[in-house]
PDB file of C-alpha atoms in Angstrom:
ATOM      1  CA  UNK A 174     -53.717 -10.816  22.622  1.00 54.00           C
ATOM      2  CA  UNK A 175     -51.064 -13.003  22.904  1.00 55.00           C
ATOM      3  CA  UNK A 176     -49.147 -13.695  19.560  1.00 54.00           C
ATOM      4  CA  UNK A 177     -48.732 -17.535  18.972  1.00 55.00           C
ATOM      5  CA  UNK A 178     -44.719 -18.559  19.400  1.00 52.00           C
ATOM      6  CA  UNK A 179     -43.274 -19.578  16.487  1.00 51.00           C
ATOM      7  CA  UNK A 180     -41.460 -22.732  16.151  1.00 51.00           C
ATOM      8  CA  UNK A 181     -37.782 -22.399  17.236  1.00 49.00           C
ATOM      9  CA  UNK A 182     -34.957 -21.942  15.183  1.00 44.00           C
ATOM     10  CA  UNK A 183     -31.717 -23.227  16.650  1.00 44.00           C
ATOM     11  CA  UNK A 184     -29.381 -21.387  14.180  1.00 42.00           C
ATOM     12  CA  UNK A 185     -30.559 -17.925  14.586  1.00 39.00           C
ATOM     13  CA  UNK A 186     -30.207 -17.234  18.312  1.00 43.00           C
ATOM     14  CA  UNK A 187     -30.265 -13.869  19.582  1.00 42.00           C
ATOM     15  CA  UNK A 188     -28.184 -12.379  22.410  1.00 46.00           C
ATOM     16  CA  UNK A 189     -30.709 -10.695  24.446  1.00 47.00           C
ATOM     17  CA  UNK A 190     -34.701 -11.149  24.718  1.00 47.00           C
ATOM     18  CA  UNK A 191     -36.440  -8.120  22.690  1.00 48.00           C
ATOM     19  CA  UNK A 192     -39.129  -6.203  24.921  1.00 53.00           C
ATOM     20  CA  UNK A 193     -42.560  -7.100  23.783  1.00 53.00           C
ATOM     21  CA  UNK A 194     -41.625 -10.396  22.312  1.00 52.00           C
ATOM     22  CA  UNK A 195     -41.249 -12.869  25.381  1.00 50.00           C
ATOM     23  CA  UNK A 196     -40.784 -16.100  22.905  1.00 43.00           C
ATOM     24  CA  UNK A 197     -37.491 -14.218  22.043  1.00 44.00           C
ATOM     25  CA  UNK A 198     -35.289 -15.444  24.659  1.00 49.00           C
ATOM     26  CA  UNK A 199     -31.978 -15.080  25.459  1.00 51.00           C
ATOM     27  CA  UNK A 200     -29.274 -17.303  23.720  1.00 50.00           C
ATOM     28  CA  UNK A 201     -27.524 -20.064  25.827  1.00 55.00           C
ATOM     29  CA  UNK A 202     -23.969 -19.351  26.685  1.00 52.00           C
ATOM     30  CA  UNK A 203     -21.688 -20.355  23.519  1.00 53.00           C
ATOM     31  CA  UNK A 204     -24.623 -20.182  21.082  1.00 50.00           C
ATOM     32  CA  UNK A 205     -23.174 -16.839  19.637  1.00 47.00           C
ATOM     33  CA  UNK A 206     -20.013 -18.569  19.331  1.00 47.00           C
ATOM     34  CA  UNK A 207     -21.415 -21.309  17.467  1.00 51.00           C
ATOM     35  CA  UNK A 208     -23.839 -19.092  15.084  1.00 46.00           C
ATOM     36  CA  UNK A 209     -20.207 -16.876  14.610  1.00 51.00           C
ATOM     37  CA  UNK A 210     -18.222 -20.024  13.484  1.00 50.00           C
ATOM     38  CA  UNK A 211     -20.997 -21.319  11.315  1.00 49.00           C
ATOM     39  CA  UNK A 212     -20.879 -17.748   9.357  1.00 48.00           C
ATOM     40  CA  UNK A 213     -16.940 -17.909   9.364  1.00 51.00           C
ATOM     41  CA  UNK A 214     -17.026 -21.243   7.974  1.00 52.00           C
ATOM     42  CA  UNK A 215     -19.358 -20.338   5.230  1.00 48.00           C
ATOM     43  CA  UNK A 216     -17.979 -17.398   4.402  1.00 48.00           C
ATOM     44  CA  UNK A 217     -14.620 -19.570   3.795  1.00 52.00           C
ATOM     45  CA  UNK A 218     -16.712 -21.957   1.582  1.00 52.00           C
ATOM     46  CA  UNK A 219     -18.409 -18.917  -0.623  1.00 46.00           C
ATOM     47  CA  UNK A 220     -14.577 -17.583  -0.567  1.00 54.00           C
ATOM     48  CA  UNK A 221     -12.820 -20.504  -2.013  1.00 57.00           C
ATOM     49  CA  UNK A 222     -15.752 -20.887  -4.563  1.00 59.00           C
ATOM     50  CA  UNK A 223     -15.594 -17.343  -5.809  1.00 76.00           C
ATOM     51  CA  UNK A 224     -11.669 -17.934  -6.248  1.00 70.00           C
ATOM     52  CA  UNK A 225     -12.366 -21.069  -8.002  1.00 80.00           C
ATOM     53  CA  UNK A 226     -14.505 -19.257 -10.468  1.00 84.00           C
ATOM     54  CA  UNK A 227     -11.861 -16.657 -10.867  1.00 84.00           C
ATOM     55  CA  UNK A 228      -9.359 -19.044 -11.829  1.00 83.00           C
ATOM     56  CA  UNK A 229     -11.560 -20.602 -14.546  1.00 81.00           C
ATOM     57  CA  UNK A 230     -12.586 -17.692 -15.810  1.00 86.00           C
ATOM     58  CA  UNK A 231      -8.859 -16.396 -15.905  1.00 83.00           C
ATOM     59  CA  UNK A 232      -8.164 -19.382 -18.224  1.00 82.00           C
ATOM     60  CA  UNK A 233     -11.274 -19.381 -20.416  1.00 84.00           C
ATOM     61  CA  UNK A 234     -10.098 -15.783 -20.814  1.00 84.00           C
ATOM     62  CA  UNK A 235      -6.601 -16.665 -22.085  1.00 83.00           C
ATOM     63  CA  UNK A 236      -8.057 -19.097 -24.699  1.00 84.00           C
ATOM     64  CA  UNK A 237     -10.701 -16.688 -25.954  1.00 86.00           C
ATOM     65  CA  UNK A 238      -8.121 -13.995 -26.450  1.00 86.00           C
ATOM     66  CA  UNK A 239      -5.232 -16.211 -28.007  1.00 83.00           C
ATOM     67  CA  UNK A 240      -7.369 -17.929 -30.487  1.00 84.00           C
ATOM     68  CA  UNK A 241      -9.516 -14.784 -30.880  1.00 90.00           C
ATOM     69  CA  UNK A 242     -12.894 -16.409 -30.422  1.00 90.00           C
ATOM     70  CA  UNK A 243     -14.943 -13.447 -30.193  1.00 92.00           C
ATOM     71  CA  UNK A 244     -13.921 -12.189 -33.451  1.00 92.00           C
ATOM     72  CA  UNK A 245     -14.277 -15.478 -35.192  1.00 93.00           C
ATOM     73  CA  UNK A 246     -17.683 -15.933 -33.726  1.00 93.00           C
ATOM     74  CA  UNK A 247     -18.791 -12.231 -34.967  1.00 94.00           C
ATOM     75  CA  UNK A 248     -17.507 -13.088 -38.307  1.00 94.00           C
ATOM     76  CA  UNK A 249     -19.385 -16.173 -38.751  1.00 94.00           C
ATOM     77  CA  UNK A 250     -22.439 -14.489 -37.362  1.00 95.00           C
ATOM     78  CA  UNK A 251     -21.954 -11.161 -39.659  1.00 95.00           C
ATOM     79  CA  UNK A 252     -22.005 -14.120 -42.731  1.00 94.00           C
ATOM     80  CA  UNK A 253     -25.161 -16.167 -41.565  1.00 94.00           C
ATOM     81  CA  UNK A 254     -26.926 -12.994 -41.236  1.00 95.00           C
ATOM     82  CA  UNK A 255     -26.154 -11.509 -44.512  1.00 95.00           C
ATOM     83  CA  UNK A 256     -26.673 -14.953 -46.491  1.00 94.00           C
ATOM     84  CA  UNK A 257     -29.838 -15.781 -43.997  1.00 95.00           C
ATOM     85  CA  UNK A 258     -29.710 -19.304 -45.347  1.00 95.00           C
ATOM     86  CA  UNK A 259     -32.665 -21.565 -44.686  1.00 95.00           C
ATOM     87  CA  UNK A 260     -30.451 -24.039 -42.672  1.00 96.00           C
ATOM     88  CA  UNK A 261     -28.137 -21.918 -40.744  1.00 94.00           C
ATOM     89  CA  UNK A 262     -26.487 -24.425 -39.378  1.00 94.00           C
ATOM     90  CA  UNK A 263     -25.662 -26.370 -42.421  1.00 96.00           C
ATOM     91  CA  UNK A 264     -24.602 -23.084 -44.146  1.00 95.00           C
ATOM     92  CA  UNK A 265     -22.227 -22.312 -41.065  1.00 95.00           C
ATOM     93  CA  UNK A 266     -20.431 -26.044 -41.509  1.00 95.00           C
ATOM     94  CA  UNK A 267     -20.185 -25.234 -45.229  1.00 95.00           C
ATOM     95  CA  UNK A 268     -18.271 -22.159 -44.331  1.00 94.00           C
ATOM     96  CA  UNK A 269     -15.997 -23.238 -41.687  1.00 94.00           C
ATOM     97  CA  UNK A 270     -14.814 -25.992 -44.104  1.00 94.00           C
ATOM     98  CA  UNK A 271     -14.952 -24.184 -47.544  1.00 94.00           C
ATOM     99  CA  UNK A 272     -14.047 -20.531 -46.525  1.00 92.00           C
ATOM    100  CA  UNK A 273     -12.859 -20.426 -42.918  1.00 92.00           C
ATOM    101  CA  UNK A 274     -11.797 -17.454 -41.114  1.00 91.00           C
ATOM    102  CA  UNK A 275      -8.334 -16.780 -39.914  1.00 89.00           C
ATOM    103  CA  UNK A 276      -7.606 -14.090 -37.940  1.00 88.00           C
ATOM    104  CA  UNK A 277      -4.894 -11.689 -38.220  1.00 85.00           C
ATOM    105  CA  UNK A 278      -1.954 -12.916 -36.054  1.00 82.00           C
ATOM    106  CA  UNK A 279      -1.683 -10.753 -32.395  1.00 79.00           C
ATOM    107  CA  UNK A 280       1.301  -8.584 -32.364  1.00 79.00           C
ATOM    108  CA  UNK A 281       2.896  -6.871 -29.544  1.00 78.00           C
ATOM    109  CA  UNK A 282       3.463  -2.943 -29.323  1.00 81.00           C
ATOM    110  CA  UNK A 283       7.018  -2.105 -30.161  1.00 84.00           C
ATOM    111  CA  UNK A 284       8.788  -0.184 -27.210  1.00 85.00           C
ATOM    112  CA  UNK A 285       9.505   2.940 -29.223  1.00 86.00           C
ATOM    113  CA  UNK A 286      10.961   4.732 -25.772  1.00 88.00           C
ATOM    114  CA  UNK A 287      14.425   5.949 -26.136  1.00 91.00           C
ATOM    115  CA  UNK A 288      17.505   4.178 -24.907  1.00 91.00           C
ATOM    116  CA  UNK A 289      18.266   6.298 -21.886  1.00 91.00           C
ATOM    117  CA  UNK A 290      14.770   5.975 -20.631  1.00 91.00           C
ATOM    118  CA  UNK A 291      14.775   2.140 -21.031  1.00 90.00           C
ATOM    119  CA  UNK A 292      18.042   1.811 -19.251  1.00 91.00           C
ATOM    120  CA  UNK A 293      16.120   3.186 -15.960  1.00 92.00           C
ATOM    121  CA  UNK A 294      13.850   0.108 -15.896  1.00 93.00           C
ATOM    122  CA  UNK A 295      16.513  -2.383 -16.210  1.00 93.00           C
ATOM    123  CA  UNK A 296      16.733  -5.359 -13.938  1.00 93.00           C
ATOM    124  CA  UNK A 297      19.946  -5.095 -12.079  1.00 92.00           C
ATOM    125  CA  UNK A 298      20.502  -7.725  -9.430  1.00 94.00           C
ATOM    126  CA  UNK A 299      21.977 -10.575 -10.203  1.00 95.00           C
ATOM    127  CA  UNK A 300      20.348 -13.556 -11.993  1.00 95.00           C
ATOM    128  CA  UNK A 301      20.928 -15.860  -8.718  1.00 95.00           C
ATOM    129  CA  UNK A 302      18.962 -13.337  -6.909  1.00 96.00           C
ATOM    130  CA  UNK A 303      16.392 -13.126  -9.083  1.00 96.00           C
ATOM    131  CA  UNK A 304      16.070 -16.898  -9.234  1.00 96.00           C
ATOM    132  CA  UNK A 305      15.438 -17.007  -5.177  1.00 96.00           C
ATOM    133  CA  UNK A 306      13.068 -14.311  -5.777  1.00 96.00           C
ATOM    134  CA  UNK A 307      11.113 -15.719  -8.655  1.00 96.00           C
ATOM    135  CA  UNK A 308      10.871 -19.414  -6.599  1.00 96.00           C
ATOM    136  CA  UNK A 309       9.648 -17.225  -3.375  1.00 96.00           C
ATOM    137  CA  UNK A 310       6.724 -16.185  -5.889  1.00 96.00           C
ATOM    138  CA  UNK A 311       5.934 -19.481  -7.477  1.00 96.00           C
ATOM    139  CA  UNK A 312       5.890 -21.268  -3.924  1.00 96.00           C
ATOM    140  CA  UNK A 313       2.747 -19.095  -3.086  1.00 95.00           C
ATOM    141  CA  UNK A 314       0.957 -20.768  -5.741  1.00 95.00           C
ATOM    142  CA  UNK A 315       2.408 -24.337  -5.211  1.00 95.00           C
ATOM    143  CA  UNK A 316       2.228 -24.476  -1.258  1.00 94.00           C
ATOM    144  CA  UNK A 317       2.768 -28.191  -1.310  1.00 94.00           C
ATOM    145  CA  UNK A 318       6.181 -27.963  -3.285  1.00 94.00           C
ATOM    146  CA  UNK A 319       5.418 -29.935  -6.587  1.00 96.00           C
ATOM    147  CA  UNK A 320       7.145 -28.099  -9.099  1.00 95.00           C
ATOM    148  CA  UNK A 321       3.719 -27.147 -10.421  1.00 95.00           C
ATOM    149  CA  UNK A 322       1.597 -24.202 -10.403  1.00 95.00           C
ATOM    150  CA  UNK A 323      -2.009 -23.282 -12.702  1.00 94.00           C
ATOM    151  CA  UNK A 324      -1.134 -19.876 -14.828  1.00 93.00           C
ATOM    152  CA  UNK A 325      -4.376 -18.655 -13.825  1.00 93.00           C
ATOM    153  CA  UNK A 326      -4.371 -18.868 -10.295  1.00 94.00           C
ATOM    154  CA  UNK A 327      -0.834 -16.921 -10.654  1.00 94.00           C
ATOM    155  CA  UNK A 328      -2.439 -14.088 -12.704  1.00 94.00           C
ATOM    156  CA  UNK A 329      -5.764 -13.659 -10.393  1.00 93.00           C
ATOM    157  CA  UNK A 330      -3.097 -13.603  -7.486  1.00 93.00           C
ATOM    158  CA  UNK A 331      -1.417 -10.788  -9.698  1.00 92.00           C
ATOM    159  CA  UNK A 332      -4.629  -9.067  -9.934  1.00 91.00           C
ATOM    160  CA  UNK A 333      -6.126  -9.513  -6.394  1.00 90.00           C
ATOM    161  CA  UNK A 334      -2.616  -8.795  -4.314  1.00 88.00           C
ATOM    162  CA  UNK A 335      -0.470  -7.166  -6.861  1.00 91.00           C
ATOM    163  CA  UNK A 336       1.946  -5.726  -3.739  1.00 93.00           C
ATOM    164  CA  UNK A 337       3.418  -9.252  -3.520  1.00 91.00           C
ATOM    165  CA  UNK A 338       4.908  -8.842  -7.192  1.00 93.00           C
ATOM    166  CA  UNK A 339       5.285  -5.266  -7.069  1.00 93.00           C
ATOM    167  CA  UNK A 340       7.277  -5.553  -4.018  1.00 94.00           C
ATOM    168  CA  UNK A 341       9.786  -7.809  -5.903  1.00 94.00           C
ATOM    169  CA  UNK A 342       9.916  -6.919  -8.854  1.00 94.00           C
ATOM    170  CA  UNK A 343       8.596  -3.018  -8.964  1.00 93.00           C
ATOM    171  CA  UNK A 344       9.476  -2.215 -12.555  1.00 93.00           C
ATOM    172  CA  UNK A 345       8.371  -5.446 -14.156  1.00 95.00           C
ATOM    173  CA  UNK A 346       4.894  -6.140 -12.861  1.00 94.00           C
ATOM    174  CA  UNK A 347       3.102  -5.602 -16.633  1.00 93.00           C
ATOM    175  CA  UNK A 348       5.900  -7.616 -18.410  1.00 94.00           C
ATOM    176  CA  UNK A 349       5.780 -10.773 -15.862  1.00 95.00           C
ATOM    177  CA  UNK A 350       2.055 -10.559 -15.953  1.00 94.00           C
ATOM    178  CA  UNK A 351       2.129 -10.493 -19.712  1.00 93.00           C
ATOM    179  CA  UNK A 352       4.740 -13.428 -19.811  1.00 94.00           C
ATOM    180  CA  UNK A 353       3.004 -15.595 -17.513  1.00 94.00           C
ATOM    181  CA  UNK A 354      -0.506 -15.264 -19.530  1.00 93.00           C
ATOM    182  CA  UNK A 355       1.900 -15.801 -23.184  1.00 91.00           C
ATOM    183  CA  UNK A 356       3.427 -19.373 -21.217  1.00 92.00           C
ATOM    184  CA  UNK A 357       2.430 -22.133 -23.300  1.00 90.00           C
ATOM    185  CA  UNK A 358       0.860 -24.782 -20.854  1.00 85.00           C
ATOM    186  CA  UNK A 359      -0.012 -27.752 -23.424  1.00 76.00           C
ATOM    187  CA  UNK A 360      -3.606 -28.433 -21.246  1.00 75.00           C
ATOM    188  CA  UNK A 361      -6.894 -26.427 -20.899  1.00 76.00           C
ATOM    189  CA  UNK A 362      -5.802 -26.766 -17.301  1.00 80.00           C
ATOM    190  CA  UNK A 363      -3.346 -23.922 -17.758  1.00 89.00           C
ATOM    191  CA  UNK A 364      -0.298 -25.883 -15.707  1.00 93.00           C
ATOM    192  CA  UNK A 365       3.186 -24.406 -15.433  1.00 94.00           C
ATOM    193  CA  UNK A 366       6.309 -25.791 -14.270  1.00 95.00           C
ATOM    194  CA  UNK A 367       8.801 -24.004 -11.855  1.00 96.00           C
ATOM    195  CA  UNK A 368      11.352 -24.710 -14.838  1.00 96.00           C
ATOM    196  CA  UNK A 369       9.193 -23.176 -17.529  1.00 96.00           C
ATOM    197  CA  UNK A 370       8.050 -20.159 -15.022  1.00 96.00           C
ATOM    198  CA  UNK A 371      11.997 -19.591 -13.733  1.00 96.00           C
ATOM    199  CA  UNK A 372      13.113 -19.724 -17.551  1.00 96.00           C
ATOM    200  CA  UNK A 373      10.674 -17.590 -19.304  1.00 96.00           C
ATOM    201  CA  UNK A 374      10.574 -15.149 -16.460  1.00 96.00           C
ATOM    202  CA  UNK A 375      14.488 -14.675 -16.270  1.00 96.00           C
ATOM    203  CA  UNK A 376      14.162 -13.974 -20.020  1.00 95.00           C
ATOM    204  CA  UNK A 377      11.628 -11.276 -19.523  1.00 95.00           C
ATOM    205  CA  UNK A 378      13.734  -9.547 -16.537  1.00 95.00           C
ATOM    206  CA  UNK A 379      16.574  -8.856 -19.161  1.00 94.00           C
ATOM    207  CA  UNK A 380      14.242  -6.549 -20.913  1.00 93.00           C
ATOM    208  CA  UNK A 381      13.678  -3.008 -19.829  1.00 93.00           C
ATOM    209  CA  UNK A 382      10.224  -2.933 -17.490  1.00 92.00           C
ATOM    210  CA  UNK A 383       8.045   0.076 -17.036  1.00 87.00           C
ATOM    211  CA  UNK A 384       5.807  -0.215 -19.606  1.00 78.00           C
ATOM    212  CA  UNK A 385       2.292   1.122 -18.829  1.00 70.00           C
TER     213      UNK A 385
END
């Protein structure tokens, strides 16, 4: 028996009819281009959304690491589970007020390499040349030339496209990443100025690179 022809769907057109399915007709000229354009537009929107999510997660991760949020929460969870109070919320509020937990300060590992090894990883280009190279990198994340960029966007960019930084400062990639992550931004948006970016990274480049 002849199958019932389904309602047409203008968004999904086929390049040619399928044998045995006469209701699926060849798409009109230009239809595939339209569908392809729709697919590209959709992919672009998803990419932009993923990029924004990655930037947001990066900034949240910086905050959590800097203030050791995980350790603080684990400590208060340990206390409330040990005490098993009848009112956990009141108990936690009282603990925070009367017996706050202060995590130990984060310390960076000491560079224990010998001086001969450190000397191999020094940046020897003139400071003026370094500034030009740093400005080129900064402009990637400040395409409108505002003089400001998002710290998290720089870090996400270094993760997703490390070649840009590796080719420019091959011996200081890890040091630059850590320096950007440590920058004080003064707001939850994590905005850094070109002046701050260049000043702190020039200081970073004066020290030996090459650490893993």
